[in-house]
Short mmCIF file of N, CA and C in Angstrom, two decimals:
data_model
loop_
_atom_site.label_atom_id
_atom_site.label_comp_id
_atom_site.label_asym_id
_atom_site.label_seq_id
_atom_site.Cartn_x
_atom_site.Cartn_y
_atom_site.Cartn_z
N UNK A 34 -56.85 137.98 -9.76
CA UNK A 34 -55.96 136.99 -8.82
C UNK A 34 -56.49 135.47 -9.32
N UNK A 35 -55.30 134.70 -9.32
CA UNK A 35 -55.76 133.54 -9.81
C UNK A 35 -56.01 132.48 -8.69
N UNK A 36 -56.52 131.41 -8.92
CA UNK A 36 -56.74 130.31 -8.23
C UNK A 36 -55.60 129.53 -7.47
N UNK A 37 -55.42 129.22 -6.05
CA UNK A 37 -54.49 128.57 -5.66
C UNK A 37 -54.40 127.16 -5.56
N UNK A 38 -55.39 126.58 -6.30
CA UNK A 38 -55.51 125.23 -6.42
C UNK A 38 -55.26 124.80 -8.00
N UNK A 39 -54.43 123.84 -8.22
CA UNK A 39 -54.18 123.25 -9.52
C UNK A 39 -54.41 121.87 -9.64
N UNK A 40 -55.37 121.31 -10.28
CA UNK A 40 -56.03 119.88 -10.23
C UNK A 40 -54.87 119.02 -10.97
N UNK A 41 -54.07 119.58 -11.92
CA UNK A 41 -53.25 118.69 -12.61
C UNK A 41 -51.90 118.50 -11.96
N UNK A 42 -51.54 118.57 -10.74
CA UNK A 42 -50.38 118.35 -10.17
C UNK A 42 -50.65 117.11 -9.48
N UNK A 43 -49.74 115.98 -9.31
CA UNK A 43 -49.90 114.73 -8.66
C UNK A 43 -50.15 114.75 -7.06
N UNK A 44 -51.23 114.15 -6.75
CA UNK A 44 -51.56 114.12 -5.34
C UNK A 44 -50.41 114.10 -4.21
N UNK A 45 -49.39 113.04 -4.68
CA UNK A 45 -48.33 112.66 -3.64
C UNK A 45 -47.44 114.12 -3.47
N UNK A 46 -47.37 114.73 -4.25
CA UNK A 46 -46.48 115.99 -4.30
C UNK A 46 -47.33 117.31 -4.35
N UNK A 47 -48.43 116.95 -3.93
CA UNK A 47 -49.51 118.13 -3.92
C UNK A 47 -48.80 119.45 -3.69
N UNK A 48 -49.04 120.48 -4.40
CA UNK A 48 -48.82 122.05 -4.04
C UNK A 48 -49.52 122.82 -5.06
N UNK A 49 -49.66 123.89 -4.48
CA UNK A 49 -50.63 124.81 -5.37
C UNK A 49 -49.92 126.16 -5.42
N UNK A 50 -49.89 126.67 -6.44
CA UNK A 50 -49.15 128.11 -6.47
C UNK A 50 -49.87 129.18 -6.88
N UNK A 51 -49.59 130.31 -6.03
CA UNK A 51 -50.61 131.57 -6.06
C UNK A 51 -49.64 132.56 -6.42
N UNK A 52 -49.41 133.00 -7.32
CA UNK A 52 -48.67 134.22 -8.14
C UNK A 52 -49.24 135.57 -7.39
N UNK A 53 -48.61 136.39 -6.66
CA UNK A 53 -49.31 137.66 -6.34
C UNK A 53 -48.07 138.84 -6.51
N UNK A 54 -48.69 139.78 -6.46
CA UNK A 54 -47.51 141.06 -6.78
C UNK A 54 -46.59 140.98 -5.66
N UNK A 55 -47.26 140.72 -4.48
CA UNK A 55 -46.32 140.84 -3.21
C UNK A 55 -45.50 139.54 -2.91
N UNK A 56 -45.63 138.19 -3.69
CA UNK A 56 -45.15 137.10 -3.11
C UNK A 56 -45.75 135.99 -3.55
N UNK A 57 -45.36 134.37 -3.29
CA UNK A 57 -45.75 133.52 -3.79
C UNK A 57 -46.19 132.69 -2.46
N UNK A 58 -47.35 132.00 -2.73
CA UNK A 58 -47.79 130.82 -1.69
C UNK A 58 -47.68 129.52 -2.19
N UNK A 59 -47.00 128.61 -1.93
CA UNK A 59 -47.05 127.08 -2.30
C UNK A 59 -47.36 126.22 -1.21
N UNK A 60 -48.29 125.26 -1.39
CA UNK A 60 -48.62 124.15 -0.66
C UNK A 60 -47.83 122.97 -0.68
N UNK A 61 -47.08 122.71 0.42
CA UNK A 61 -46.44 121.53 0.31
C UNK A 61 -46.67 120.67 1.41
N UNK A 62 -46.94 119.43 1.18
CA UNK A 62 -46.97 118.40 2.20
C UNK A 62 -45.99 118.27 3.39
N UNK A 63 -46.61 118.28 4.62
CA UNK A 63 -45.52 117.98 5.74
C UNK A 63 -44.81 116.69 5.38
N UNK A 64 -43.43 116.25 5.82
CA UNK A 64 -42.90 115.43 5.87
C UNK A 64 -41.78 115.38 4.57
N UNK A 65 -41.44 114.03 4.13
CA UNK A 65 -40.58 113.78 3.07
C UNK A 65 -40.85 114.23 1.84
N UNK A 66 -40.01 115.14 1.19
CA UNK A 66 -40.32 115.39 -0.35
C UNK A 66 -40.05 114.16 -1.08
N UNK A 67 -41.22 113.93 -2.10
CA UNK A 67 -41.20 112.64 -2.57
C UNK A 67 -41.56 112.85 -4.25
N UNK A 68 -41.53 112.29 -5.02
CA UNK A 68 -41.63 112.44 -6.52
C UNK A 68 -40.97 113.40 -7.32
N UNK A 69 -39.69 113.47 -6.71
CA UNK A 69 -38.76 114.41 -7.41
C UNK A 69 -38.57 115.75 -6.54
N UNK A 70 -37.72 116.54 -7.09
CA UNK A 70 -37.15 117.81 -6.64
C UNK A 70 -38.47 118.81 -6.75
N UNK A 71 -38.48 119.78 -5.92
CA UNK A 71 -39.49 120.98 -5.76
C UNK A 71 -38.65 122.22 -5.81
N UNK A 72 -39.05 123.20 -6.89
CA UNK A 72 -38.50 124.53 -6.62
C UNK A 72 -39.73 125.44 -6.49
N UNK A 73 -39.59 126.14 -5.40
CA UNK A 73 -40.31 127.26 -5.26
C UNK A 73 -39.78 128.67 -5.63
N UNK A 74 -40.24 129.37 -6.60
CA UNK A 74 -39.48 130.43 -7.33
C UNK A 74 -40.60 131.84 -7.26
N UNK A 75 -40.17 132.65 -6.69
CA UNK A 75 -40.89 133.79 -6.00
C UNK A 75 -40.73 134.67 -7.26
N UNK A 76 -41.73 135.73 -8.00
CA UNK A 76 -41.34 136.49 -8.77
C UNK A 76 -40.21 137.30 -8.84
N UNK A 77 -39.61 137.48 -7.80
CA UNK A 77 -38.49 138.51 -7.73
C UNK A 77 -36.98 137.46 -7.97
N UNK A 78 -37.16 136.28 -8.34
CA UNK A 78 -36.27 135.12 -8.55
C UNK A 78 -35.64 134.63 -7.57
N UNK A 79 -36.23 134.86 -6.28
CA UNK A 79 -35.75 134.02 -5.21
C UNK A 79 -36.08 132.73 -5.00
N UNK A 80 -35.41 131.76 -4.95
CA UNK A 80 -35.79 130.17 -5.27
C UNK A 80 -35.46 129.57 -4.02
N UNK A 81 -36.29 128.63 -3.70
CA UNK A 81 -35.98 127.59 -2.50
C UNK A 81 -35.98 126.33 -3.21
N UNK A 82 -35.11 125.39 -3.06
CA UNK A 82 -35.17 124.11 -3.96
C UNK A 82 -34.88 123.25 -2.80
N UNK A 83 -36.22 122.23 -2.70
CA UNK A 83 -36.28 121.15 -1.98
C UNK A 83 -35.83 119.74 -2.66
N UNK A 84 -34.83 119.13 -2.37
CA UNK A 84 -34.48 117.91 -2.95
C UNK A 84 -35.57 116.48 -2.42
N UNK A 85 -35.60 115.74 -3.48
CA UNK A 85 -36.23 114.50 -3.08
C UNK A 85 -35.57 113.86 -2.01
N UNK A 86 -36.24 113.62 -0.69
CA UNK A 86 -35.77 112.91 0.65
C UNK A 86 -35.47 114.11 1.59
N UNK A 87 -35.74 115.23 1.23
CA UNK A 87 -35.62 116.30 2.22
C UNK A 87 -36.90 116.33 2.97
N UNK A 88 -36.64 116.73 4.18
CA UNK A 88 -37.99 116.63 5.20
C UNK A 88 -38.12 117.84 5.59
N UNK A 89 -39.54 118.54 5.46
CA UNK A 89 -39.94 119.84 5.82
C UNK A 89 -40.77 119.64 7.02
N UNK A 90 -40.69 120.22 7.88
CA UNK A 90 -41.40 120.16 9.32
C UNK A 90 -42.13 121.42 9.44
N UNK A 91 -43.56 121.58 9.70
CA UNK A 91 -44.20 122.89 10.04
C UNK A 91 -44.44 122.87 11.50
N UNK A 92 -44.63 124.15 11.94
CA UNK A 92 -44.98 124.00 13.60
C UNK A 92 -46.44 123.41 13.45
N UNK A 93 -46.77 123.08 14.72
CA UNK A 93 -48.21 122.72 15.25
C UNK A 93 -49.26 123.92 14.75
N UNK A 94 -50.24 123.39 14.09
CA UNK A 94 -51.26 124.28 14.11
C UNK A 94 -51.02 125.44 12.74
N UNK A 95 -49.92 125.48 12.14
CA UNK A 95 -49.43 125.91 11.00
C UNK A 95 -50.19 125.49 9.64
N UNK A 96 -50.23 126.37 8.81
CA UNK A 96 -50.87 125.85 7.51
C UNK A 96 -49.59 125.30 6.86
N UNK A 97 -49.79 124.13 5.94
CA UNK A 97 -48.87 123.35 5.29
C UNK A 97 -48.66 124.19 4.00
N UNK A 98 -48.11 125.46 4.25
CA UNK A 98 -48.10 126.31 2.99
C UNK A 98 -46.78 127.15 3.11
N UNK A 99 -46.07 127.04 2.15
CA UNK A 99 -44.78 128.12 2.12
C UNK A 99 -45.21 129.30 1.63
N UNK A 100 -44.82 130.22 2.39
CA UNK A 100 -45.22 131.57 1.84
C UNK A 100 -43.75 132.36 1.75
N UNK A 101 -43.71 133.10 0.54
CA UNK A 101 -42.37 133.56 0.19
C UNK A 101 -43.01 135.15 0.09
N UNK A 102 -42.79 136.23 1.03
CA UNK A 102 -43.30 137.57 0.93
C UNK A 102 -42.02 138.52 0.31
N UNK A 103 -42.48 139.04 -0.72
CA UNK A 103 -41.54 139.85 -1.66
C UNK A 103 -41.88 141.39 -1.36
N UNK A 104 -41.77 142.07 -0.20
CA UNK A 104 -42.09 143.28 -0.36
C UNK A 104 -41.27 144.30 -1.50
N UNK A 105 -41.76 145.33 -1.76
CA UNK A 105 -41.16 146.28 -2.57
C UNK A 105 -39.56 146.28 -2.14
N UNK A 106 -38.72 146.26 -3.08
CA UNK A 106 -37.18 146.14 -2.89
C UNK A 106 -37.00 147.73 -2.31
N UNK A 107 -36.68 147.58 -1.17
CA UNK A 107 -36.35 148.80 -0.29
C UNK A 107 -35.57 148.32 0.98
N UNK A 108 -34.87 149.27 1.50
CA UNK A 108 -34.04 148.89 2.65
C UNK A 108 -35.09 149.26 3.91
N UNK A 109 -35.41 148.26 4.86
CA UNK A 109 -36.30 148.49 6.08
C UNK A 109 -35.35 148.73 7.17
N UNK A 110 -34.37 149.09 7.00
CA UNK A 110 -33.39 149.14 8.25
C UNK A 110 -32.63 150.29 7.96
N UNK A 111 -31.96 150.78 8.81
CA UNK A 111 -31.12 152.09 8.65
C UNK A 111 -29.56 151.56 8.51
N UNK A 112 -29.34 150.33 8.46
CA UNK A 112 -28.08 149.74 8.47
C UNK A 112 -28.19 149.70 6.74
N UNK A 113 -27.14 150.46 5.95
CA UNK A 113 -27.16 150.56 4.74
C UNK A 113 -26.61 149.32 4.06
N UNK A 114 -26.00 148.37 4.88
CA UNK A 114 -25.38 147.14 4.34
C UNK A 114 -26.19 146.03 4.25
N UNK A 115 -27.56 146.07 4.55
CA UNK A 115 -28.61 145.10 4.58
C UNK A 115 -29.46 145.59 3.50
N UNK A 116 -29.80 144.54 2.31
CA UNK A 116 -30.63 144.85 1.12
C UNK A 116 -31.70 143.62 0.88
N UNK A 117 -32.74 144.11 -0.04
CA UNK A 117 -33.53 142.93 -0.34
C UNK A 117 -33.94 141.77 0.60
N UNK A 118 -34.97 142.38 1.39
CA UNK A 118 -35.29 141.46 2.60
C UNK A 118 -36.62 140.57 2.20
N UNK A 119 -36.39 139.21 2.48
CA UNK A 119 -37.59 138.59 2.08
C UNK A 119 -38.09 137.85 3.12
N UNK A 120 -39.23 137.62 3.51
CA UNK A 120 -39.96 136.91 4.50
C UNK A 120 -40.46 135.61 4.13
N UNK A 121 -39.94 134.43 4.79
CA UNK A 121 -40.29 133.11 4.42
C UNK A 121 -41.19 132.71 5.69
N UNK A 122 -42.36 131.98 5.47
CA UNK A 122 -43.33 131.62 6.43
C UNK A 122 -43.90 130.18 6.05
N UNK A 123 -44.36 129.56 7.26
CA UNK A 123 -44.61 130.00 8.55
C UNK A 123 -43.25 129.77 9.28
N UNK A 124 -43.19 131.02 10.16
CA UNK A 124 -41.98 130.96 11.24
C UNK A 124 -42.22 129.65 12.00
N UNK A 125 -40.87 129.22 12.08
CA UNK A 125 -40.96 127.88 12.82
C UNK A 125 -40.73 126.81 12.04
N UNK A 126 -40.83 126.86 10.57
CA UNK A 126 -40.95 125.73 9.93
C UNK A 126 -39.20 125.42 9.71
N UNK A 127 -38.95 123.86 9.90
CA UNK A 127 -37.59 123.59 9.62
C UNK A 127 -37.38 122.57 8.52
N UNK A 128 -36.11 122.39 8.03
CA UNK A 128 -35.76 121.47 7.21
C UNK A 128 -34.81 120.63 7.39
N UNK A 129 -34.85 119.29 7.16
CA UNK A 129 -33.67 118.53 7.34
C UNK A 129 -33.41 118.13 5.93
N UNK A 130 -32.22 118.12 5.48
CA UNK A 130 -31.64 117.63 4.10
C UNK A 130 -31.58 116.05 4.21
N UNK A 131 -32.08 115.55 3.14
CA UNK A 131 -31.98 113.88 2.91
C UNK A 131 -30.58 113.52 2.90
N UNK A 132 -29.66 114.40 2.44
CA UNK A 132 -28.26 114.34 2.45
C UNK A 132 -27.65 115.39 2.29
N UNK A 133 -26.34 115.39 3.02
CA UNK A 133 -25.42 116.52 2.91
C UNK A 133 -25.16 117.16 1.71
N UNK A 134 -25.03 118.26 1.69
CA UNK A 134 -24.68 118.91 0.32
C UNK A 134 -23.56 120.06 0.53
N UNK A 135 -22.96 120.13 -0.47
CA UNK A 135 -21.72 120.76 -0.42
C UNK A 135 -22.14 122.30 -1.07
N UNK A 136 -21.53 123.40 -0.56
CA UNK A 136 -21.09 124.71 -0.91
C UNK A 136 -20.03 125.09 -0.95
N UNK A 137 -19.27 125.28 -2.00
CA UNK A 137 -17.88 125.42 -2.12
C UNK A 137 -17.29 124.06 -1.56
N UNK A 138 -16.46 124.41 -0.50
CA UNK A 138 -15.95 122.90 0.31
C UNK A 138 -16.42 122.81 1.64
N UNK A 139 -17.69 123.53 1.55
CA UNK A 139 -18.29 123.29 3.32
C UNK A 139 -19.52 122.41 2.86
N UNK A 140 -19.73 121.47 3.88
CA UNK A 140 -20.93 120.81 3.92
C UNK A 140 -22.15 121.32 4.48
N UNK A 141 -23.06 121.35 4.02
CA UNK A 141 -24.32 121.99 4.53
C UNK A 141 -25.51 121.01 4.74
N UNK A 142 -26.27 121.10 5.85
CA UNK A 142 -27.48 120.23 6.25
C UNK A 142 -28.87 121.08 6.11
N UNK A 143 -29.19 121.55 5.07
CA UNK A 143 -30.23 122.54 4.80
C UNK A 143 -30.92 122.26 3.47
N UNK A 144 -31.64 123.49 3.10
CA UNK A 144 -32.38 123.27 1.63
C UNK A 144 -31.77 124.57 0.79
N UNK A 145 -31.66 124.50 -0.22
CA UNK A 145 -30.74 125.41 -1.19
C UNK A 145 -31.84 126.89 -1.07
N UNK A 146 -31.23 127.89 -1.10
CA UNK A 146 -32.03 129.23 -1.28
C UNK A 146 -30.96 130.00 -2.42
N UNK A 147 -31.58 130.33 -3.26
CA UNK A 147 -30.84 131.06 -4.40
C UNK A 147 -31.69 132.61 -4.31
N UNK A 148 -30.76 133.52 -4.14
CA UNK A 148 -31.31 134.84 -4.27
C UNK A 148 -30.76 135.54 -5.67
N UNK A 149 -31.76 136.03 -6.40
CA UNK A 149 -31.16 137.10 -7.28
C UNK A 149 -31.52 138.41 -7.06
N UNK A 150 -30.30 139.00 -7.43
CA UNK A 150 -30.55 140.65 -6.91
C UNK A 150 -30.07 141.21 -8.37
N UNK A 151 -30.70 142.72 -8.50
CA UNK A 151 -30.42 143.59 -9.48
C UNK A 151 -29.40 144.37 -9.12
N UNK A 152 -28.39 144.86 -10.19
CA UNK A 152 -27.28 145.89 -9.89
C UNK A 152 -27.67 146.94 -8.86
N UNK A 153 -29.24 147.49 -9.12
CA UNK A 153 -29.48 148.53 -8.39
C UNK A 153 -30.01 148.49 -6.81
N UNK A 154 -29.92 146.91 -6.52
CA UNK A 154 -30.07 146.75 -5.34
C UNK A 154 -28.88 146.41 -4.50
N UNK A 155 -27.71 146.57 -5.05
CA UNK A 155 -26.33 146.60 -4.36
C UNK A 155 -25.56 147.56 -4.68
N UNK A 156 -26.06 148.75 -5.01
CA UNK A 156 -25.39 150.23 -5.06
C UNK A 156 -24.66 150.16 -3.92
N UNK A 157 -23.42 150.83 -4.05
CA UNK A 157 -22.35 151.18 -3.03
C UNK A 157 -22.17 149.89 -2.01
N UNK A 158 -22.26 148.66 -2.44
CA UNK A 158 -21.85 147.50 -1.90
C UNK A 158 -20.77 146.60 -2.54
N UNK A 159 -19.80 145.98 -1.99
CA UNK A 159 -18.74 145.46 -2.86
C UNK A 159 -19.38 144.00 -3.30
N UNK A 160 -19.58 143.53 -4.47
CA UNK A 160 -20.57 142.43 -4.97
C UNK A 160 -19.83 141.37 -4.43
N UNK A 161 -18.48 141.06 -4.25
CA UNK A 161 -17.80 140.00 -4.02
C UNK A 161 -17.95 139.50 -2.49
N UNK A 162 -18.59 140.66 -1.66
CA UNK A 162 -18.74 140.33 -0.33
C UNK A 162 -20.01 140.03 0.05
N UNK A 163 -20.86 139.91 -0.73
CA UNK A 163 -22.31 139.77 -0.56
C UNK A 163 -22.48 138.39 0.08
N UNK A 164 -23.53 138.30 1.03
CA UNK A 164 -23.88 137.14 1.82
C UNK A 164 -25.33 137.14 1.87
N UNK A 165 -25.84 135.93 1.97
CA UNK A 165 -27.19 135.62 2.26
C UNK A 165 -27.30 135.69 3.77
N UNK A 166 -28.33 136.25 4.41
CA UNK A 166 -28.26 136.54 5.93
C UNK A 166 -29.53 136.16 6.65
N UNK A 167 -29.60 135.71 7.77
CA UNK A 167 -30.93 135.74 8.62
C UNK A 167 -31.06 137.05 9.09
N UNK A 168 -32.29 137.86 9.10
CA UNK A 168 -32.58 139.24 9.49
C UNK A 168 -33.51 139.25 10.52
N UNK A 169 -32.92 139.77 11.47
CA UNK A 169 -33.86 140.03 12.67
C UNK A 169 -34.35 141.36 12.62
N UNK A 170 -35.77 141.50 12.45
CA UNK A 170 -36.31 143.06 12.25
C UNK A 170 -36.36 143.61 13.66
N UNK A 171 -36.63 143.08 14.62
CA UNK A 171 -36.60 143.50 15.79
C UNK A 171 -35.43 144.31 16.46
N UNK A 172 -34.39 143.83 15.84
CA UNK A 172 -33.11 144.70 16.12
C UNK A 172 -32.38 145.24 15.05
N UNK A 173 -33.14 145.03 14.07
CA UNK A 173 -32.37 145.62 12.53
C UNK A 173 -30.83 145.03 12.36
N UNK A 174 -30.69 144.12 12.57
CA UNK A 174 -29.49 143.28 12.24
C UNK A 174 -29.43 142.03 11.46
N UNK A 175 -28.36 141.42 10.82
CA UNK A 175 -28.47 140.21 10.17
C UNK A 175 -27.22 139.49 10.42
N UNK A 176 -27.30 138.03 10.38
CA UNK A 176 -26.53 137.14 10.79
C UNK A 176 -26.10 136.31 9.30
N UNK A 177 -24.84 136.54 9.02
CA UNK A 177 -24.65 135.82 7.47
C UNK A 177 -24.65 134.14 7.57
N UNK A 178 -24.78 133.80 6.31
CA UNK A 178 -24.72 132.34 6.30
C UNK A 178 -23.39 132.11 5.12
N UNK A 179 -23.01 130.97 5.05
CA UNK A 179 -22.30 130.56 3.90
C UNK A 179 -22.62 130.88 2.84
N UNK A 180 -22.00 131.48 1.86
CA UNK A 180 -22.67 132.01 0.62
C UNK A 180 -21.86 131.80 -0.61
N UNK A 181 -22.25 131.34 -1.57
CA UNK A 181 -21.64 131.37 -3.01
C UNK A 181 -22.23 132.51 -3.65
N UNK A 182 -21.37 133.58 -4.41
CA UNK A 182 -21.63 134.43 -5.20
C UNK A 182 -21.33 134.35 -6.54
N UNK A 183 -22.29 134.52 -7.20
CA UNK A 183 -22.01 134.61 -8.86
C UNK A 183 -22.46 135.87 -9.30
N UNK A 184 -21.47 136.61 -9.59
CA UNK A 184 -21.54 138.12 -10.02
C UNK A 184 -22.15 138.26 -11.37
N UNK A 185 -21.51 137.17 -12.26
CA UNK A 185 -21.84 137.24 -13.58
C UNK A 185 -23.36 137.01 -13.84
N UNK A 186 -23.89 136.01 -12.84
CA UNK A 186 -25.44 136.10 -13.01
C UNK A 186 -26.45 136.55 -11.88
N UNK A 187 -25.75 137.42 -11.20
CA UNK A 187 -26.51 138.18 -10.13
C UNK A 187 -27.07 137.34 -9.27
N UNK A 188 -26.35 136.02 -8.84
CA UNK A 188 -27.18 135.22 -7.86
C UNK A 188 -25.99 134.89 -6.72
N UNK A 189 -26.98 134.67 -5.47
CA UNK A 189 -26.23 134.21 -4.25
C UNK A 189 -26.95 132.85 -3.92
N UNK A 190 -26.08 131.95 -3.45
CA UNK A 190 -26.62 130.41 -3.07
C UNK A 190 -25.99 130.31 -1.99
N UNK A 191 -26.96 129.62 -0.96
CA UNK A 191 -26.69 129.29 0.34
C UNK A 191 -27.70 128.31 0.80
N UNK A 192 -27.61 127.51 2.03
CA UNK A 192 -28.36 126.87 2.61
C UNK A 192 -29.14 127.18 3.96
N UNK A 193 -30.47 127.06 4.09
CA UNK A 193 -31.07 127.18 5.40
C UNK A 193 -31.74 126.07 5.86
N UNK A 194 -31.74 126.08 7.32
CA UNK A 194 -32.29 125.17 7.94
C UNK A 194 -33.70 125.27 8.68
N UNK A 195 -34.17 126.79 8.25
CA UNK A 195 -35.46 127.17 8.89
C UNK A 195 -35.82 128.49 8.06
N UNK A 196 -37.03 128.77 8.45
CA UNK A 196 -37.67 129.90 7.94
C UNK A 196 -37.65 131.10 8.97
N UNK A 197 -37.37 132.23 8.14
CA UNK A 197 -37.31 133.42 8.97
C UNK A 197 -37.46 134.38 7.99
N UNK A 198 -36.85 135.73 8.40
CA UNK A 198 -36.68 136.87 7.45
C UNK A 198 -35.34 136.61 7.00
N UNK A 199 -35.12 136.82 5.63
CA UNK A 199 -33.71 136.77 5.15
C UNK A 199 -33.33 138.04 4.30
N UNK A 200 -32.12 138.30 3.92
CA UNK A 200 -31.68 139.53 3.32
C UNK A 200 -30.29 139.35 2.75
N UNK A 201 -29.70 140.22 1.92
CA UNK A 201 -28.29 140.31 1.32
C UNK A 201 -27.77 141.30 2.17
N UNK A 202 -26.59 140.85 2.65
CA UNK A 202 -25.57 141.80 3.57
C UNK A 202 -24.32 141.86 2.73
N UNK A 203 -23.85 143.27 2.65
CA UNK A 203 -22.49 143.20 2.02
C UNK A 203 -21.66 144.39 2.76
N UNK A 204 -20.34 144.45 1.89
CA UNK A 204 -19.48 145.45 2.72
C UNK A 204 -19.62 146.80 1.95
N UNK A 205 -19.79 147.84 2.32
CA UNK A 205 -19.86 149.18 1.39
C UNK A 205 -18.47 149.27 0.76
N UNK A 206 -18.43 149.78 -0.50
CA UNK A 206 -17.35 149.96 -1.34
C UNK A 206 -16.69 151.00 -0.63
N UNK A 207 -15.48 151.18 -0.72
CA UNK A 207 -14.57 152.24 -0.19
C UNK A 207 -14.84 153.41 -0.79
N UNK A 208 -15.00 154.56 -0.18
CA UNK A 208 -15.29 155.82 -0.80
C UNK A 208 -14.11 156.88 -0.74
N UNK A 209 -14.09 157.90 -1.55
CA UNK A 209 -12.89 158.76 -1.63
C UNK A 209 -12.57 159.09 -0.13
N UNK A 210 -11.19 159.15 0.01
CA UNK A 210 -10.74 159.61 1.44
C UNK A 210 -10.96 161.09 1.57
N UNK A 211 -10.71 161.27 2.80
CA UNK A 211 -10.74 162.90 3.17
C UNK A 211 -10.14 163.79 2.24
N UNK A 212 -8.93 163.51 1.97
CA UNK A 212 -7.87 164.33 1.23
C UNK A 212 -8.55 164.35 -0.22
N UNK A 213 -8.93 163.06 -0.76
CA UNK A 213 -9.57 163.38 -2.19
C UNK A 213 -10.67 164.37 -2.34
N UNK A 214 -11.66 164.23 -1.35
CA UNK A 214 -12.98 164.95 -1.05
C UNK A 214 -12.17 166.50 -0.89
N UNK A 215 -11.22 166.79 -0.22
CA UNK A 215 -10.67 168.29 -0.35
C UNK A 215 -10.34 168.72 -1.33
N UNK A 216 -9.66 167.64 -2.58
CA UNK A 216 -9.16 168.34 -3.67
C UNK A 216 -10.28 168.43 -4.76
N UNK A 217 -11.58 167.72 -4.28
CA UNK A 217 -12.45 168.37 -5.15
C UNK A 217 -13.25 169.62 -4.89
N UNK A 218 -12.80 170.32 -3.99
CA UNK A 218 -13.47 171.38 -3.87
C UNK A 218 -12.31 172.58 -3.87
N UNK A 219 -11.14 172.39 -4.40
CA UNK A 219 -10.01 173.29 -4.68
C UNK A 219 -10.27 174.29 -5.69
#
């Protein structure tokens, strides 16, 4: 296990990175992001982009550390349309963008999250319908956010304004009709 302190990073934009098999921890000072843009990249390829001027606010008494938990890729719900769940902590952390940003033709006020997925993560889902969503583990359901899908690079891009669990949600591919199934057994 490596140390989570890096003395070579500038103090003003102090952050430390600890790569672990189950996730990434990054320390970011509370307040306005200064000294340039900051990308928090999880070993799974999930990326959170904080642009200079963005404001990060942690809940009282929470450590000023962004934690992305990357559990083994599996479905943690019986809903087969929800995949690749990630946990961002501390819960209650909020973001305010320094400026409005466009995603497609819609304006967003948050920080950019980029999900990278593997083909095996979305088996039986229509890739063009994939959305990043806020996942509520207490009810096993997900609420989608505006998402830009890049099937060529297997990425999803959206904007979030707070931390919680997120997931990929998609529409199942159409299966064979009952008549087609009947013909299979003739």
